[in-house]
Every structure is written in structure tokens, then in C-alpha cells.
Short mmCIF file of N, CA and C in Angstrom, two decimals:
data_model
loop_
_atom_site.label_atom_id
_atom_site.label_comp_id
_atom_site.label_asym_id
_atom_site.label_seq_id
_atom_site.Cartn_x
_atom_site.Cartn_y
_atom_site.Cartn_z
N MET E 1280 131.51 120.14 103.23
CA MET E 1280 132.22 119.90 101.99
C MET E 1280 132.47 118.41 101.77
N SER E 1281 132.58 117.66 102.86
CA SER E 1281 132.83 116.22 102.70
C SER E 1281 131.59 115.48 102.20
N VAL E 1282 130.42 116.11 102.31
CA VAL E 1282 129.19 115.48 101.83
C VAL E 1282 129.21 115.36 100.32
N ILE E 1283 129.86 116.28 99.65
CA ILE E 1283 129.91 116.27 98.20
C ILE E 1283 130.68 115.05 97.69
N TYR E 1284 131.60 114.54 98.47
CA TYR E 1284 132.34 113.34 98.09
C TYR E 1284 131.45 112.10 98.11
N VAL E 1285 130.38 112.17 98.82
CA VAL E 1285 129.42 111.06 98.86
C VAL E 1285 128.33 111.27 97.79
N LEU E 1286 127.88 112.49 97.63
CA LEU E 1286 126.78 112.77 96.72
C LEU E 1286 127.15 112.61 95.25
N ILE E 1287 128.37 112.97 94.88
CA ILE E 1287 128.78 112.86 93.47
C ILE E 1287 128.82 111.40 93.01
N PRO E 1288 129.42 110.47 93.76
CA PRO E 1288 129.36 109.06 93.31
C PRO E 1288 127.93 108.50 93.27
N ILE E 1289 127.09 108.91 94.22
CA ILE E 1289 125.70 108.44 94.21
C ILE E 1289 124.98 108.97 92.96
N ALA E 1290 125.22 110.23 92.61
CA ALA E 1290 124.61 110.81 91.41
C ALA E 1290 125.10 110.11 90.15
N ILE E 1291 126.38 109.78 90.11
CA ILE E 1291 126.93 109.07 88.94
C ILE E 1291 126.32 107.68 88.84
N LEU E 1292 126.18 106.99 89.96
CA LEU E 1292 125.58 105.65 89.94
C LEU E 1292 124.11 105.69 89.50
N LEU E 1293 123.35 106.66 90.01
CA LEU E 1293 121.95 106.76 89.62
C LEU E 1293 121.80 107.13 88.14
N THR E 1294 122.68 107.98 87.65
CA THR E 1294 122.66 108.33 86.23
C THR E 1294 122.98 107.12 85.37
N ALA E 1295 124.00 106.37 85.74
CA ALA E 1295 124.36 105.16 85.00
C ALA E 1295 123.24 104.14 85.04
N LEU E 1296 122.58 104.00 86.18
CA LEU E 1296 121.46 103.06 86.30
C LEU E 1296 120.30 103.50 85.41
N GLY E 1297 120.00 104.79 85.37
CA GLY E 1297 118.94 105.30 84.50
C GLY E 1297 119.23 105.07 83.03
N ILE E 1298 120.47 105.30 82.63
CA ILE E 1298 120.86 105.08 81.24
C ILE E 1298 120.77 103.59 80.90
N TYR E 1299 121.20 102.73 81.81
CA TYR E 1299 121.12 101.28 81.57
C TYR E 1299 119.67 100.84 81.42
N ILE E 1300 118.78 101.32 82.29
CA ILE E 1300 117.37 100.93 82.22
C ILE E 1300 116.74 101.45 80.93
N PHE E 1301 117.10 102.64 80.50
CA PHE E 1301 116.58 103.18 79.24
C PHE E 1301 117.00 102.31 78.06
N PHE E 1302 118.27 101.98 77.97
CA PHE E 1302 118.73 101.15 76.85
C PHE E 1302 118.17 99.74 76.92
N TRP E 1303 117.95 99.21 78.12
CA TRP E 1303 117.30 97.91 78.25
C TRP E 1303 115.87 97.97 77.72
N ALA E 1304 115.15 99.03 78.03
CA ALA E 1304 113.77 99.17 77.57
C ALA E 1304 113.71 99.29 76.05
N VAL E 1305 114.66 100.02 75.46
CA VAL E 1305 114.69 100.15 74.01
C VAL E 1305 115.04 98.81 73.38
N LYS E 1306 115.97 98.09 73.96
CA LYS E 1306 116.40 96.80 73.41
C LYS E 1306 115.31 95.75 73.51
N SER E 1307 114.51 95.80 74.57
CA SER E 1307 113.46 94.79 74.77
C SER E 1307 112.13 95.21 74.14
N ASP E 1308 112.18 96.17 73.21
CA ASP E 1308 111.02 96.59 72.40
C ASP E 1308 109.88 97.15 73.24
N GLN E 1309 110.19 97.89 74.26
CA GLN E 1309 109.15 98.51 75.08
C GLN E 1309 108.51 99.69 74.38
N PHE E 1310 109.20 100.27 73.42
CA PHE E 1310 108.71 101.47 72.76
C PHE E 1310 108.29 101.23 71.31
N ASP E 1311 108.02 99.98 70.94
CA ASP E 1311 107.68 99.68 69.56
C ASP E 1311 106.31 100.22 69.17
N ASP E 1312 105.29 99.93 69.98
CA ASP E 1312 103.93 100.33 69.63
C ASP E 1312 103.38 101.20 70.75
N LEU E 1313 103.55 102.49 70.62
CA LEU E 1313 103.13 103.41 71.67
C LEU E 1313 101.63 103.71 71.62
N GLU E 1314 100.99 103.49 70.49
CA GLU E 1314 99.58 103.83 70.36
C GLU E 1314 98.64 102.70 70.75
N LYS E 1315 99.12 101.48 70.82
CA LYS E 1315 98.26 100.33 71.10
C LYS E 1315 97.60 100.45 72.48
N GLN E 1316 98.36 100.79 73.49
CA GLN E 1316 97.79 100.88 74.83
C GLN E 1316 96.82 102.04 74.95
N GLY E 1317 97.08 103.12 74.23
CA GLY E 1317 96.17 104.26 74.28
C GLY E 1317 94.85 103.98 73.59
N LEU E 1318 94.88 103.17 72.54
CA LEU E 1318 93.66 102.85 71.82
C LEU E 1318 92.92 101.65 72.41
N SER E 1319 93.58 100.85 73.22
CA SER E 1319 92.94 99.65 73.74
C SER E 1319 91.78 99.97 74.67
N ILE E 1320 91.79 101.13 75.29
CA ILE E 1320 90.70 101.49 76.19
C ILE E 1320 89.42 101.82 75.41
N LEU E 1321 89.56 102.13 74.13
CA LEU E 1321 88.40 102.51 73.33
C LEU E 1321 87.59 101.31 72.84
N PHE E 1322 88.21 100.13 72.82
CA PHE E 1322 87.55 98.95 72.29
C PHE E 1322 87.30 97.95 73.41
N GLU E 1323 86.11 97.35 73.37
CA GLU E 1323 85.73 96.39 74.40
C GLU E 1323 86.07 94.99 73.93
N GLU E 1324 86.71 94.22 74.79
CA GLU E 1324 87.05 92.85 74.47
C GLU E 1324 86.00 91.92 75.07
N ASP E 1325 85.65 90.90 74.34
CA ASP E 1325 84.66 89.93 74.81
C ASP E 1325 85.34 88.67 75.33
N LYS E 1326 86.25 88.82 76.26
CA LYS E 1326 86.94 87.66 76.82
C LYS E 1326 85.99 86.81 77.65
N ASN E 1327 85.14 87.45 78.42
CA ASN E 1327 84.21 86.74 79.29
C ASN E 1327 82.82 86.70 78.68
N LYS E 1328 82.76 86.44 77.41
CA LYS E 1328 81.49 86.46 76.70
C LYS E 1328 80.54 85.41 77.24
N ASN E 1329 81.06 84.23 77.58
CA ASN E 1329 80.21 83.14 78.08
C ASN E 1329 79.90 83.29 79.55
N ASP E 1330 80.62 84.13 80.26
CA ASP E 1330 80.41 84.29 81.70
C ASP E 1330 79.25 85.23 82.03
N ARG E 1331 78.79 85.97 81.06
CA ARG E 1331 77.73 86.93 81.31
C ARG E 1331 76.40 86.23 81.50
N LYS E 1332 75.63 86.69 82.45
CA LYS E 1332 74.30 86.14 82.67
C LYS E 1332 73.33 86.86 81.74
N PRO E 1333 72.42 86.11 81.15
CA PRO E 1333 71.46 86.79 80.28
C PRO E 1333 70.53 87.67 81.10
N GLN E 1334 70.20 88.81 80.54
CA GLN E 1334 69.30 89.74 81.20
C GLN E 1334 67.86 89.24 81.06
N PRO E 1335 67.11 89.21 82.15
CA PRO E 1335 65.72 88.76 82.05
C PRO E 1335 64.89 89.77 81.26
N GLU E 1336 64.03 89.23 80.43
CA GLU E 1336 63.17 90.09 79.64
C GLU E 1336 61.87 90.32 80.41
N HIS E 1337 61.51 91.56 80.61
CA HIS E 1337 60.29 91.90 81.34
C HIS E 1337 59.17 92.18 80.35
N ASP E 1338 58.06 91.62 80.66
CA ASP E 1338 56.87 91.88 79.87
C ASP E 1338 56.06 92.97 80.56
N GLN E 1339 55.44 93.80 79.81
CA GLN E 1339 54.65 94.89 80.41
C GLN E 1339 53.52 94.34 81.27
N ASN E 1340 52.97 93.20 80.89
CA ASN E 1340 51.88 92.61 81.68
C ASN E 1340 52.37 92.12 83.03
N ASP E 1341 53.63 91.63 83.09
CA ASP E 1341 54.19 91.17 84.36
C ASP E 1341 54.36 92.32 85.33
N LEU E 1342 54.71 93.49 84.84
CA LEU E 1342 54.93 94.64 85.70
C LEU E 1342 53.61 95.20 86.24
N ARG E 1343 52.55 95.09 85.47
CA ARG E 1343 51.27 95.60 85.93
C ARG E 1343 50.63 94.71 87.00
N ASP E 1344 50.92 93.42 86.97
CA ASP E 1344 50.33 92.48 87.93
C ASP E 1344 50.87 92.69 89.33
N LYS E 1345 52.03 93.26 89.45
CA LYS E 1345 52.65 93.38 90.77
C LYS E 1345 52.15 94.52 91.52
#
């Protein structure tokens, strides 16, 4: 029975912490654009456009000589 005297304050603290984190997330605009991250996987970004190596072009005659 004495364990309940420890568990109830811990539960209250965890609940208060969860509520605080939720309101912090709402205040810091974490939930403004929920669809952006879901759609970002569908589109390819060309950030490293200059880092790509050009693909060598193979000629059919080059392949037959080997």
C-alpha cells in the first residue's frame, strides 16, 4: 500500500510533463504543416546536382569490339 504513495506523484509529474511538452509543441508551430513531410518523399530534390558524375555513353560498336 505504501507503493501507491510513490506511484501517484510520479504519475502526476509524468502527466504534467506530457501536457507541458504538448503545449510547447503547439506553441512552437510543430503542427502547422502536417502534410509537407508526408509529401516531401514524393519529390526529388536536386541539392547535389553538380556532384553527380556523368554517365558514360556506350556505343554499340565499342561493346562488339570487346
